PDB file of C-alpha atoms in Angstrom:
ATOM      1  CA  MET A  16     -37.728 -50.028 -30.990  1.00  0.00           C
ATOM      2  CA  PRO A  17     -40.818 -47.889 -30.514  1.00  0.00           C
ATOM      3  CA  LYS A  18     -43.325 -47.147 -33.288  1.00  0.00           C
ATOM      4  CA  VAL A  19     -45.498 -44.141 -34.033  1.00  0.00           C
ATOM      5  CA  LEU A  20     -48.470 -43.674 -36.435  1.00  0.00           C
ATOM      6  CA  ARG A  21     -47.974 -41.779 -39.629  1.00  0.00           C
ATOM      7  CA  ALA A  22     -50.574 -40.697 -42.144  1.00  0.00           C
ATOM      8  CA  ASP A  23     -48.075 -40.215 -45.234  1.00  0.00           C
ATOM      9  CA  ASN A  24     -50.373 -41.642 -47.984  1.00  0.00           C
ATOM     10  CA  MET A  25     -53.610 -39.835 -47.370  1.00  0.00           C
ATOM     11  CA  ASN A  26     -53.735 -39.098 -51.289  1.00  0.00           C
ATOM     12  CA  LYS A  27     -55.077 -42.912 -51.404  1.00  0.00           C
ATOM     13  CA  CYS A  28     -57.870 -42.208 -48.774  1.00  0.00           C
ATOM     14  CA  LEU A  29     -61.372 -42.688 -49.898  1.00  0.00           C
ATOM     15  CA  GLY A  30     -62.916 -41.629 -46.849  1.00  0.00           C
ATOM     16  CA  CYS A  31     -64.347 -45.026 -45.721  1.00  0.00           C
ATOM     17  CA  PHE A  32     -63.484 -44.296 -41.949  1.00  0.00           C
ATOM     18  CA  THR A  33     -62.497 -47.891 -41.298  1.00  0.00           C
ATOM     19  CA  CYS A  34     -59.453 -46.564 -39.414  1.00  0.00           C
ATOM     20  CA  MET A  35     -61.718 -44.334 -37.180  1.00  0.00           C
ATOM     21  CA  LEU A  36     -64.034 -47.274 -36.494  1.00  0.00           C
ATOM     22  CA  THR A  37     -61.230 -49.497 -35.589  1.00  0.00           C
ATOM     23  CA  CYS A  38     -59.733 -47.013 -33.206  1.00  0.00           C
ATOM     24  CA  ALA A  39     -62.941 -46.582 -31.450  1.00  0.00           C
ATOM     25  CA  ALA A  40     -63.709 -50.275 -31.165  1.00  0.00           C
ATOM     26  CA  VAL A  41     -60.279 -51.487 -30.310  1.00  0.00           C
ATOM     27  CA  ASN A  42     -59.427 -48.745 -27.892  1.00  0.00           C
ATOM     28  CA  HIS A  43     -62.674 -47.544 -26.385  1.00  0.00           C
ATOM     29  CA  ASN A  44     -65.171 -50.508 -27.081  1.00  0.00           C
ATOM     30  CA  ASN A  45     -67.272 -48.165 -28.916  1.00  0.00           C
ATOM     31  CA  HIS A  46     -68.362 -47.850 -32.730  1.00  0.00           C
ATOM     32  CA  ASN A  47     -68.991 -44.253 -32.551  1.00  0.00           C
ATOM     33  CA  LEU A  48     -66.537 -42.246 -34.758  1.00  0.00           C
ATOM     34  CA  ALA A  49     -66.339 -39.559 -31.963  1.00  0.00           C
ATOM     35  CA  LYS A  50     -64.506 -42.014 -29.847  1.00  0.00           C
ATOM     36  CA  SER A  51     -61.654 -42.201 -32.259  1.00  0.00           C
ATOM     37  CA  SER A  52     -58.217 -40.718 -31.688  1.00  0.00           C
ATOM     38  CA  ILE A  53     -57.726 -40.446 -35.425  1.00  0.00           C
ATOM     39  CA  LYS A  54     -59.909 -37.853 -37.437  1.00  0.00           C
ATOM     40  CA  VAL A  55     -60.334 -38.235 -41.188  1.00  0.00           C
ATOM     41  CA  LYS A  56     -61.905 -35.439 -42.855  1.00  0.00           C
ATOM     42  CA  THR A  57     -62.115 -33.568 -46.362  1.00  0.00           C
ATOM     43  CA  ARG A  58     -59.670 -30.951 -47.001  1.00  0.00           C
ATOM     44  CA  GLY A  59     -62.773 -29.045 -48.333  1.00  0.00           C
ATOM     45  CA  GLY A  60     -65.105 -28.952 -51.219  1.00  0.00           C
ATOM     46  CA  LEU A  61     -66.779 -31.997 -52.833  1.00  0.00           C
ATOM     47  CA  GLN A  62     -63.837 -33.281 -55.020  1.00  0.00           C
ATOM     48  CA  SER A  63     -60.969 -32.551 -52.589  1.00  0.00           C
ATOM     49  CA  LYS A  64     -58.736 -35.336 -50.942  1.00  0.00           C
ATOM     50  CA  PHE A  65     -58.967 -36.461 -47.415  1.00  0.00           C
ATOM     51  CA  ALA A  66     -56.721 -35.380 -44.519  1.00  0.00           C
ATOM     52  CA  ALA A  67     -55.964 -37.225 -41.092  1.00  0.00           C
ATOM     53  CA  THR A  68     -55.636 -35.354 -37.736  1.00  0.00           C
ATOM     54  CA  ILE A  69     -53.363 -37.715 -35.729  1.00  0.00           C
ATOM     55  CA  CYS A  70     -50.966 -37.502 -32.781  1.00  0.00           C
ATOM     56  CA  VAL A  71     -47.473 -36.395 -34.166  1.00  0.00           C
ATOM     57  CA  ALA A  72     -45.842 -38.109 -31.191  1.00  0.00           C
ATOM     58  CA  CYS A  73     -43.818 -35.037 -29.855  1.00  0.00           C
ATOM     59  CA  LYS A  74     -40.750 -35.795 -27.900  1.00  0.00           C
ATOM     60  CA  GLU A  75     -41.734 -33.097 -25.615  1.00  0.00           C
ATOM     61  CA  PRO A  76     -45.466 -33.351 -25.570  1.00  0.00           C
ATOM     62  CA  ALA A  77     -47.201 -30.069 -24.509  1.00  0.00           C
ATOM     63  CA  CYS A  78     -50.316 -31.967 -23.553  1.00  0.00           C
ATOM     64  CA  ALA A  79     -48.314 -33.755 -20.900  1.00  0.00           C
ATOM     65  CA  GLU A  80     -46.673 -30.457 -19.638  1.00  0.00           C
ATOM     66  CA  ALA A  81     -50.113 -28.976 -19.184  1.00  0.00           C
ATOM     67  CA  CYS A  82     -51.661 -31.779 -17.356  1.00  0.00           C
ATOM     68  CA  PRO A  83     -51.745 -30.709 -13.574  1.00  0.00           C
ATOM     69  CA  THR A  84     -52.181 -34.395 -12.438  1.00  0.00           C
ATOM     70  CA  ASN A  85     -49.594 -35.970 -14.499  1.00  0.00           C
ATOM     71  CA  ALA A  86     -52.167 -38.351 -16.060  1.00  0.00           C
ATOM     72  CA  LEU A  87     -50.558 -38.052 -19.410  1.00  0.00           C
ATOM     73  CA  VAL A  88     -46.954 -39.385 -19.276  1.00  0.00           C
ATOM     74  CA  LYS A  89     -44.316 -39.584 -22.155  1.00  0.00           C
ATOM     75  CA  ARG A  90     -44.096 -42.893 -24.070  1.00  0.00           C
ATOM     76  CA  PRO A  91     -40.907 -44.207 -25.711  1.00  0.00           C
ATOM     77  CA  GLY A  92     -40.594 -42.735 -29.079  1.00  0.00           C
ATOM     78  CA  GLY A  93     -42.812 -39.755 -28.480  1.00  0.00           C
ATOM     79  CA  GLY A  94     -46.529 -39.055 -27.665  1.00  0.00           C
ATOM     80  CA  VAL A  95     -47.949 -39.910 -24.402  1.00  0.00           C
ATOM     81  CA  LYS A  96     -49.792 -42.677 -22.558  1.00  0.00           C
ATOM     82  CA  LEU A  97     -52.946 -41.827 -20.342  1.00  0.00           C
ATOM     83  CA  ILE A  98     -53.317 -42.851 -16.759  1.00  0.00           C
ATOM     84  CA  GLU A  99     -57.119 -42.834 -16.570  1.00  0.00           C
ATOM     85  CA  GLU A 100     -57.212 -42.887 -12.602  1.00  0.00           C
ATOM     86  CA  LYS A 101     -55.152 -39.582 -12.365  1.00  0.00           C
ATOM     87  CA  CYS A 102     -57.237 -37.571 -14.984  1.00  0.00           C
ATOM     88  CA  ILE A 103     -59.676 -34.956 -13.632  1.00  0.00           C
ATOM     89  CA  ALA A 104     -61.048 -33.986 -17.124  1.00  0.00           C
ATOM     90  CA  CYS A 105     -59.789 -30.427 -16.833  1.00  0.00           C
ATOM     91  CA  GLU A 106     -59.195 -30.470 -20.591  1.00  0.00           C
ATOM     92  CA  LYS A 107     -55.944 -28.629 -20.397  1.00  0.00           C
ATOM     93  CA  CYS A 108     -54.365 -31.234 -22.777  1.00  0.00           C
ATOM     94  CA  VAL A 109     -56.923 -30.538 -25.321  1.00  0.00           C
ATOM     95  CA  SER A 110     -56.068 -27.089 -25.617  1.00  0.00           C
ATOM     96  CA  ALA A 111     -52.343 -27.621 -25.321  1.00  0.00           C
ATOM     97  CA  CYS A 112     -52.093 -30.154 -28.026  1.00  0.00           C
ATOM     98  CA  ILE A 113     -50.144 -28.451 -31.025  1.00  0.00           C
ATOM     99  CA  VAL A 114     -52.097 -30.385 -33.730  1.00  0.00           C
ATOM    100  CA  GLY A 115     -55.553 -30.508 -32.147  1.00  0.00           C
ATOM    101  CA  SER A 116     -55.423 -34.397 -32.111  1.00  0.00           C
ATOM    102  CA  ILE A 117     -56.826 -34.749 -28.524  1.00  0.00           C
ATOM    103  CA  HIS A 118     -60.411 -34.404 -27.729  1.00  0.00           C
ATOM    104  CA  MET A 119     -62.615 -35.284 -24.760  1.00  0.00           C
ATOM    105  CA  ASP A 120     -64.821 -38.265 -24.179  1.00  0.00           C
ATOM    106  CA  TYR A 121     -67.503 -36.646 -22.187  1.00  0.00           C
ATOM    107  CA  ASP A 122     -69.148 -39.907 -21.417  1.00  0.00           C
ATOM    108  CA  ARG A 123     -66.180 -41.187 -19.633  1.00  0.00           C
ATOM    109  CA  LYS A 124     -64.771 -37.887 -18.629  1.00  0.00           C
ATOM    110  CA  ILE A 125     -61.243 -38.609 -20.000  1.00  0.00           C
ATOM    111  CA  PRO A 126     -59.340 -37.359 -23.145  1.00  0.00           C
ATOM    112  CA  ILE A 127     -59.059 -39.443 -26.181  1.00  0.00           C
ATOM    113  CA  VAL A 128     -55.454 -39.923 -26.958  1.00  0.00           C
ATOM    114  CA  CYS A 129     -53.705 -42.152 -29.583  1.00  0.00           C
ATOM    115  CA  ARG A 130     -51.831 -44.894 -28.198  1.00  0.00           C
ATOM    116  CA  HIS A 131     -49.909 -45.491 -31.371  1.00  0.00           C
ATOM    117  CA  CYS A 132     -51.179 -49.316 -31.124  1.00  0.00           C
ATOM    118  CA  GLY A 133     -51.444 -49.670 -34.970  1.00  0.00           C
ATOM    119  CA  ALA A 134     -54.915 -51.014 -35.205  1.00  0.00           C
ATOM    120  CA  CYS A 135     -55.940 -48.362 -37.584  1.00  0.00           C
ATOM    121  CA  VAL A 136     -53.180 -49.145 -39.778  1.00  0.00           C
ATOM    122  CA  ARG A 137     -53.765 -52.946 -39.851  1.00  0.00           C
ATOM    123  CA  MET A 138     -57.353 -52.154 -41.064  1.00  0.00           C
ATOM    124  CA  CYS A 139     -56.966 -49.507 -43.597  1.00  0.00           C
ATOM    125  CA  PRO A 140     -57.709 -51.163 -46.960  1.00  0.00           C
ATOM    126  CA  HIS A 141     -55.780 -48.614 -48.982  1.00  0.00           C
ATOM    127  CA  ASN A 142     -52.494 -48.348 -46.877  1.00  0.00           C
ATOM    128  CA  CYS A 143     -52.862 -44.710 -46.178  1.00  0.00           C
ATOM    129  CA  LEU A 144     -51.525 -45.111 -42.647  1.00  0.00           C
ATOM    130  CA  SER A 145     -48.265 -46.663 -41.411  1.00  0.00           C
ATOM    131  CA  MET A 146     -46.206 -47.332 -38.297  1.00  0.00           C
ATOM    132  CA  GLU A 147     -42.734 -45.925 -38.288  1.00  0.00           C
ATOM    133  CA  GLU A 148     -39.898 -47.088 -36.183  1.00  0.00           C
ATOM    134  CA  VAL A 149     -38.328 -44.398 -34.208  1.00  0.00           C
ATOM    135  CA  SER A 150     -35.568 -43.981 -31.629  1.00  0.00           C
ATOM    136  CA  GLU A 151     -36.307 -43.481 -28.034  1.00  0.00           C
TER     137      GLU A 151
END
């Protein structure tokens, strides 16, 4: 059964950015927070909680529909998979994403898209993230 990333316990988040660093390292061989598909930020103010912007694994992903070269294809359970060779870096997927979770890697000229691999979940020291089994 496919799994998708969830950020249901962000009230426990301390903003250590371990999830972001892990994502960037595992998926992009880079330790730059900008290369992470999960974005953790404060909700505003010095004493507020943190929020995570993640792919919500749409069943009918607008990002894939917007892609003129079919570089983004639906993955089982929701969300998309990137086929790098097909991407022309047009950025239409970025503007089409309903939650703003896709952004460009301008060095590699490809969008940074969550693979729902769970690496961030395994490394989060406070169990803020989880992988949820979903039907296809």
